[in-house]
Amino acid sequence: SPAGGVSLRLCSTRVTLEGINKPVIDRIIRVDHAGEYGANRIYAGQMAVLGRSSVGPIIQQMWNQEKDHLKKFNELMVAYRVRPTVLLPFWNVAGFVLGAGSALLGKKSAMACTVAVEESISDHYNSQIRTLMEEDPEKYKELLQIIKQFRDDEREHHDIGLEHDAEAAPGYSVLKTAIQLGCKAAIFLSERI
Protein backbone atom coordinates (compact mmCIF):
# COMPACT_ATOMS: atom_id res chain seq x y z
CA SER A 1 0.00 0.00 0.00
CA PRO A 2 1.15 3.56 -0.62
CA ALA A 3 1.71 4.59 2.99
CA GLY A 4 4.14 1.99 4.20
CA GLY A 5 1.84 -0.94 4.80
CA VAL A 6 -0.99 0.75 6.67
CA SER A 7 -4.30 0.53 4.89
CA LEU A 8 -5.45 3.99 3.95
CA ARG A 9 -9.08 2.91 3.71
CA LEU A 10 -11.49 3.39 6.54
CA CYS A 11 -12.77 0.10 7.95
CA SER A 12 -16.17 1.49 7.18
CA THR A 13 -17.31 4.58 5.36
CA ARG A 14 -19.69 5.09 8.25
CA VAL A 15 -17.90 6.36 11.30
CA THR A 16 -19.81 6.17 14.56
CA LEU A 17 -19.87 9.76 15.71
CA GLU A 18 -21.59 8.77 18.94
CA GLY A 19 -19.37 9.22 21.96
CA ILE A 20 -16.51 10.97 20.19
CA ASN A 21 -15.15 14.28 21.39
CA LYS A 22 -16.39 16.12 18.30
CA PRO A 23 -14.59 19.46 18.94
CA VAL A 24 -11.24 17.67 19.38
CA ILE A 25 -11.73 15.41 16.36
CA ASP A 26 -12.97 18.30 14.20
CA ARG A 27 -9.89 20.36 15.12
CA ILE A 28 -7.51 17.46 14.43
CA ILE A 29 -9.01 16.48 11.08
CA ARG A 30 -9.43 20.11 9.91
CA VAL A 31 -5.83 21.09 10.65
CA ASP A 32 -4.38 17.84 9.29
CA HIS A 33 -6.35 18.23 6.08
CA ALA A 34 -5.07 21.81 5.78
CA GLY A 35 -1.51 20.68 6.50
CA GLU A 36 -1.56 17.92 3.91
CA TYR A 37 -3.15 20.31 1.42
CA GLY A 38 -0.39 22.85 2.09
CA ALA A 39 2.30 20.17 1.79
CA ASN A 40 0.91 19.18 -1.60
CA ARG A 41 1.11 22.79 -2.74
CA ILE A 42 4.70 23.13 -1.43
CA TYR A 43 5.81 20.06 -3.37
CA ALA A 44 3.92 21.30 -6.45
CA GLY A 45 5.90 24.55 -6.23
CA GLN A 46 9.17 22.70 -5.81
CA MET A 47 8.41 20.43 -8.76
CA ALA A 48 7.55 23.45 -10.93
CA VAL A 49 11.10 24.71 -10.40
CA LEU A 50 13.17 21.56 -9.78
CA GLY A 51 11.10 18.84 -11.45
CA ARG A 52 13.69 18.23 -14.17
CA SER A 53 16.70 18.49 -11.86
CA SER A 54 18.54 15.69 -10.08
CA VAL A 55 16.25 16.03 -7.03
CA GLY A 56 13.05 16.01 -9.12
CA PRO A 57 12.40 12.27 -8.66
CA ILE A 58 12.99 12.56 -4.89
CA ILE A 59 10.60 15.49 -4.58
CA GLN A 60 8.05 13.61 -6.71
CA GLN A 61 8.29 10.55 -4.46
CA MET A 62 7.62 12.64 -1.34
CA TRP A 63 4.81 14.50 -3.13
CA ASN A 64 3.16 11.20 -4.07
CA GLN A 65 3.00 10.24 -0.39
CA GLU A 66 1.53 13.65 0.44
CA LYS A 67 -1.12 13.10 -2.24
CA ASP A 68 -2.08 9.83 -0.48
CA HIS A 69 -2.21 11.66 2.86
CA LEU A 70 -4.48 14.37 1.44
CA LYS A 71 -6.75 11.77 -0.16
CA LYS A 72 -7.11 10.07 3.22
CA PHE A 73 -7.93 13.31 5.03
CA ASN A 74 -10.46 14.17 2.31
CA GLU A 75 -12.16 10.85 3.17
CA LEU A 76 -11.95 11.53 6.91
CA MET A 77 -13.49 15.00 6.45
CA VAL A 78 -16.56 13.36 4.92
CA ALA A 79 -16.68 10.40 7.33
CA TYR A 80 -16.45 12.61 10.44
CA ARG A 81 -18.47 15.46 8.89
CA VAL A 82 -15.75 18.06 9.41
CA ARG A 83 -15.72 21.31 7.45
CA PRO A 84 -12.41 22.41 5.93
CA THR A 85 -10.64 25.53 7.10
CA VAL A 86 -11.79 28.67 5.31
CA LEU A 87 -8.08 29.40 4.74
CA LEU A 88 -7.61 26.73 2.01
CA PRO A 89 -7.47 29.34 -0.80
CA PHE A 90 -4.72 31.15 1.11
CA TRP A 91 -2.79 27.89 1.81
CA ASN A 92 -3.14 27.07 -1.90
CA VAL A 93 -1.15 30.16 -2.87
CA ALA A 94 1.14 30.33 0.19
CA GLY A 95 2.16 26.68 -0.13
CA PHE A 96 3.01 26.97 -3.80
CA VAL A 97 4.94 30.22 -3.25
CA LEU A 98 6.90 28.66 -0.37
CA GLY A 99 7.74 25.58 -2.45
CA ALA A 100 8.67 27.48 -5.60
CA GLY A 101 10.46 30.23 -3.65
CA SER A 102 12.62 27.80 -1.70
CA ALA A 103 13.38 25.87 -4.92
CA LEU A 104 14.41 29.08 -6.71
CA LEU A 105 17.05 29.52 -4.00
CA GLY A 106 18.45 26.12 -5.02
CA LYS A 107 18.17 22.41 -4.30
CA LYS A 108 19.62 22.74 -0.80
CA SER A 109 17.14 25.47 0.11
CA ALA A 110 14.25 23.37 -1.20
CA MET A 111 15.46 20.54 1.02
CA ALA A 112 15.81 22.97 3.95
CA CYS A 113 12.15 23.89 3.39
CA THR A 114 11.25 20.19 3.44
CA VAL A 115 13.17 19.65 6.69
CA ALA A 116 11.51 22.65 8.36
CA VAL A 117 7.98 21.79 7.29
CA GLU A 118 8.19 18.04 7.90
CA GLU A 119 9.75 18.52 11.35
CA SER A 120 6.92 20.90 12.28
CA ILE A 121 4.26 18.52 10.97
CA SER A 122 5.71 15.40 12.64
CA ASP A 123 5.95 17.29 15.96
CA HIS A 124 2.33 18.38 15.51
CA TYR A 125 1.26 14.81 14.74
CA ASN A 126 3.03 13.65 17.93
CA SER A 127 1.01 16.19 19.91
CA GLN A 128 -2.20 14.89 18.35
CA ILE A 129 -1.22 11.30 19.14
CA ARG A 130 -0.77 12.29 22.81
CA THR A 131 -4.17 14.01 22.80
CA LEU A 132 -5.95 10.98 21.31
CA MET A 133 -4.15 8.60 23.68
CA GLU A 134 -5.36 10.70 26.63
CA GLU A 135 -8.91 10.82 25.19
CA ASP A 136 -9.41 7.10 24.47
CA PRO A 137 -6.83 5.04 22.55
CA GLU A 138 -9.34 2.30 21.74
CA LYS A 139 -12.08 4.63 20.50
CA TYR A 140 -9.64 6.50 18.27
CA LYS A 141 -7.56 3.45 17.29
CA GLU A 142 -8.05 3.87 13.55
CA LEU A 143 -7.34 7.62 13.57
CA LEU A 144 -4.27 7.01 15.73
CA GLN A 145 -2.99 4.41 13.26
CA ILE A 146 -3.40 6.85 10.36
CA ILE A 147 -1.73 9.76 12.17
CA LYS A 148 1.17 7.57 13.36
CA GLN A 149 1.80 6.31 9.81
CA PHE A 150 1.67 9.81 8.35
CA ARG A 151 3.97 11.09 11.12
CA ASP A 152 6.46 8.37 10.19
CA ASP A 153 6.21 9.37 6.51
CA GLU A 154 6.86 13.02 7.43
CA ARG A 155 9.91 12.00 9.51
CA GLU A 156 11.18 10.06 6.50
CA HIS A 157 10.78 13.19 4.32
CA HIS A 158 12.62 15.22 6.98
CA ASP A 159 15.49 12.73 6.90
CA ILE A 160 15.57 12.73 3.09
CA GLY A 161 15.94 16.52 3.22
CA LEU A 162 18.90 16.19 5.60
CA GLU A 163 20.47 13.51 3.37
CA HIS A 164 20.26 15.96 0.46
CA ASP A 165 22.26 18.73 2.12
CA ALA A 166 19.46 20.84 3.60
CA GLU A 167 21.79 22.05 6.34
CA ALA A 168 24.22 23.36 3.70
CA ALA A 169 21.59 25.79 2.35
CA PRO A 170 22.58 29.45 2.66
CA GLY A 171 21.10 30.84 5.86
CA TYR A 172 19.78 27.41 6.86
CA SER A 173 18.95 28.22 10.48
CA VAL A 174 17.22 31.49 9.59
CA LEU A 175 15.28 29.85 6.75
CA LYS A 176 14.28 26.91 8.93
CA THR A 177 13.17 29.13 11.82
CA ALA A 178 11.13 31.41 9.55
CA ILE A 179 9.39 28.48 7.86
CA GLN A 180 8.65 26.81 11.20
CA LEU A 181 7.16 30.02 12.60
CA GLY A 182 4.94 30.12 9.52
CA CYS A 183 3.95 26.48 10.09
CA LYS A 184 3.04 27.21 13.72
CA ALA A 185 0.87 30.14 12.63
CA ALA A 186 -0.77 28.03 9.90
CA ILE A 187 -1.53 25.25 12.41
CA PHE A 188 -2.94 27.70 14.96
CA LEU A 189 -5.20 29.38 12.38
CA SER A 190 -6.30 26.21 10.57
CA GLU A 191 -7.39 24.53 13.81
CA ARG A 192 -9.69 27.45 14.53
CA ILE A 193 -11.09 28.93 11.32
Coordinates of C-alpha atoms in Angstrom, one line a residue:
S1 CA 0.0 0.0 0.0
P2 CA 1.1 3.6 -0.6
A3 CA 1.7 4.6 3.0
G4 CA 4.1 2.0 4.2
G5 CA 1.8 -0.9 4.8
V6 CA -1.0 0.7 6.7
S7 CA -4.3 0.5 4.9
L8 CA -5.4 4.0 3.9
R9 CA -9.1 2.9 3.7
L10 CA -11.5 3.4 6.5
C11 CA -12.8 0.1 8.0
S12 CA -16.2 1.5 7.2
T13 CA -17.3 4.6 5.4
R14 CA -19.7 5.1 8.3
V15 CA -17.9 6.4 11.3
T16 CA -19.8 6.2 14.6
L17 CA -19.9 9.8 15.7
E18 CA -21.6 8.8 18.9
G19 CA -19.4 9.2 22.0
I20 CA -16.5 11.0 20.2
N21 CA -15.1 14.3 21.4
K22 CA -16.4 16.1 18.3
P23 CA -14.6 19.5 18.9
V24 CA -11.2 17.7 19.4
I25 CA -11.7 15.4 16.4
D26 CA -13.0 18.3 14.2
R27 CA -9.9 20.4 15.1
I28 CA -7.5 17.5 14.4
I29 CA -9.0 16.5 11.1
R30 CA -9.4 20.1 9.9
V31 CA -5.8 21.1 10.7
D32 CA -4.4 17.8 9.3
H33 CA -6.3 18.2 6.1
A34 CA -5.1 21.8 5.8
G35 CA -1.5 20.7 6.5
E36 CA -1.6 17.9 3.9
Y37 CA -3.2 20.3 1.4
G38 CA -0.4 22.8 2.1
A39 CA 2.3 20.2 1.8
N40 CA 0.9 19.2 -1.6
R41 CA 1.1 22.8 -2.7
I42 CA 4.7 23.1 -1.4
Y43 CA 5.8 20.1 -3.4
A44 CA 3.9 21.3 -6.5
G45 CA 5.9 24.6 -6.2
Q46 CA 9.2 22.7 -5.8
M47 CA 8.4 20.4 -8.8
A48 CA 7.5 23.5 -10.9
V49 CA 11.1 24.7 -10.4
L50 CA 13.2 21.6 -9.8
G51 CA 11.1 18.8 -11.5
R52 CA 13.7 18.2 -14.2
S53 CA 16.7 18.5 -11.9
S54 CA 18.5 15.7 -10.1
V55 CA 16.3 16.0 -7.0
G56 CA 13.1 16.0 -9.1
P57 CA 12.4 12.3 -8.7
I58 CA 13.0 12.6 -4.9
I59 CA 10.6 15.5 -4.6
Q60 CA 8.0 13.6 -6.7
Q61 CA 8.3 10.5 -4.5
M62 CA 7.6 12.6 -1.3
W63 CA 4.8 14.5 -3.1
N64 CA 3.2 11.2 -4.1
Q65 CA 3.0 10.2 -0.4
E66 CA 1.5 13.7 0.4
K67 CA -1.1 13.1 -2.2
D68 CA -2.1 9.8 -0.5
H69 CA -2.2 11.7 2.9
L70 CA -4.5 14.4 1.4
K71 CA -6.7 11.8 -0.2
K72 CA -7.1 10.1 3.2
F73 CA -7.9 13.3 5.0
N74 CA -10.5 14.2 2.3
E75 CA -12.2 10.9 3.2
L76 CA -12.0 11.5 6.9
M77 CA -13.5 15.0 6.4
V78 CA -16.6 13.4 4.9
A79 CA -16.7 10.4 7.3
Y80 CA -16.4 12.6 10.4
R81 CA -18.5 15.5 8.9
V82 CA -15.8 18.1 9.4
R83 CA -15.7 21.3 7.5
P84 CA -12.4 22.4 5.9
T85 CA -10.6 25.5 7.1
V86 CA -11.8 28.7 5.3
L87 CA -8.1 29.4 4.7
L88 CA -7.6 26.7 2.0
P89 CA -7.5 29.3 -0.8
F90 CA -4.7 31.1 1.1
W91 CA -2.8 27.9 1.8
N92 CA -3.1 27.1 -1.9
V93 CA -1.1 30.2 -2.9
A94 CA 1.1 30.3 0.2
G95 CA 2.2 26.7 -0.1
F96 CA 3.0 27.0 -3.8
V97 CA 4.9 30.2 -3.3
L98 CA 6.9 28.7 -0.4
G99 CA 7.7 25.6 -2.4
A100 CA 8.7 27.5 -5.6
G101 CA 10.5 30.2 -3.7
S102 CA 12.6 27.8 -1.7
A103 CA 13.4 25.9 -4.9
L104 CA 14.4 29.1 -6.7
L105 CA 17.0 29.5 -4.0
G106 CA 18.5 26.1 -5.0
K107 CA 18.2 22.4 -4.3
K108 CA 19.6 22.7 -0.8
S109 CA 17.1 25.5 0.1
A110 CA 14.3 23.4 -1.2
M111 CA 15.5 20.5 1.0
A112 CA 15.8 23.0 3.9
C113 CA 12.1 23.9 3.4
T114 CA 11.2 20.2 3.4
V115 CA 13.2 19.6 6.7
A116 CA 11.5 22.6 8.4
V117 CA 8.0 21.8 7.3
E118 CA 8.2 18.0 7.9
E119 CA 9.8 18.5 11.3
S120 CA 6.9 20.9 12.3
I121 CA 4.3 18.5 11.0
S122 CA 5.7 15.4 12.6
D123 CA 5.9 17.3 16.0
H124 CA 2.3 18.4 15.5
Y125 CA 1.3 14.8 14.7
N126 CA 3.0 13.7 17.9
S127 CA 1.0 16.2 19.9
Q128 CA -2.2 14.9 18.3
I129 CA -1.2 11.3 19.1
R130 CA -0.8 12.3 22.8
T131 CA -4.2 14.0 22.8
L132 CA -5.9 11.0 21.3
M133 CA -4.2 8.6 23.7
E134 CA -5.4 10.7 26.6
E135 CA -8.9 10.8 25.2
D136 CA -9.4 7.1 24.5
P137 CA -6.8 5.0 22.6
E138 CA -9.3 2.3 21.7
K139 CA -12.1 4.6 20.5
Y140 CA -9.6 6.5 18.3
K141 CA -7.6 3.4 17.3
E142 CA -8.0 3.9 13.5
L143 CA -7.3 7.6 13.6
L144 CA -4.3 7.0 15.7
Q145 CA -3.0 4.4 13.3
I146 CA -3.4 6.8 10.4
I147 CA -1.7 9.8 12.2
K148 CA 1.2 7.6 13.4
Q149 CA 1.8 6.3 9.8
F150 CA 1.7 9.8 8.4
R151 CA 4.0 11.1 11.1
D152 CA 6.5 8.4 10.2
D153 CA 6.2 9.4 6.5
E154 CA 6.9 13.0 7.4
R155 CA 9.9 12.0 9.5
E156 CA 11.2 10.1 6.5
H157 CA 10.8 13.2 4.3
H158 CA 12.6 15.2 7.0
D159 CA 15.5 12.7 6.9
I160 CA 15.6 12.7 3.1
G161 CA 15.9 16.5 3.2
L162 CA 18.9 16.2 5.6
E163 CA 20.5 13.5 3.4
H164 CA 20.3 16.0 0.5
D165 CA 22.3 18.7 2.1
A166 CA 19.5 20.8 3.6
E167 CA 21.8 22.1 6.3
A168 CA 24.2 23.4 3.7
A169 CA 21.6 25.8 2.4
P170 CA 22.6 29.5 2.7
G171 CA 21.1 30.8 5.9
Y172 CA 19.8 27.4 6.9
S173 CA 18.9 28.2 10.5
V174 CA 17.2 31.5 9.6
L175 CA 15.3 29.8 6.8
K176 CA 14.3 26.9 8.9
T177 CA 13.2 29.1 11.8
A178 CA 11.1 31.4 9.6
I179 CA 9.4 28.5 7.9
Q180 CA 8.6 26.8 11.2
L181 CA 7.2 30.0 12.6
G182 CA 4.9 30.1 9.5
C183 CA 4.0 26.5 10.1
K184 CA 3.0 27.2 13.7
A185 CA 0.9 30.1 12.6
A186 CA -0.8 28.0 9.9
I187 CA -1.5 25.3 12.4
F188 CA -2.9 27.7 15.0
L189 CA -5.2 29.4 12.4
S190 CA -6.3 26.2 10.6
E191 CA -7.4 24.5 13.8
R192 CA -9.7 27.4 14.5
I193 CA -11.1 28.9 11.3

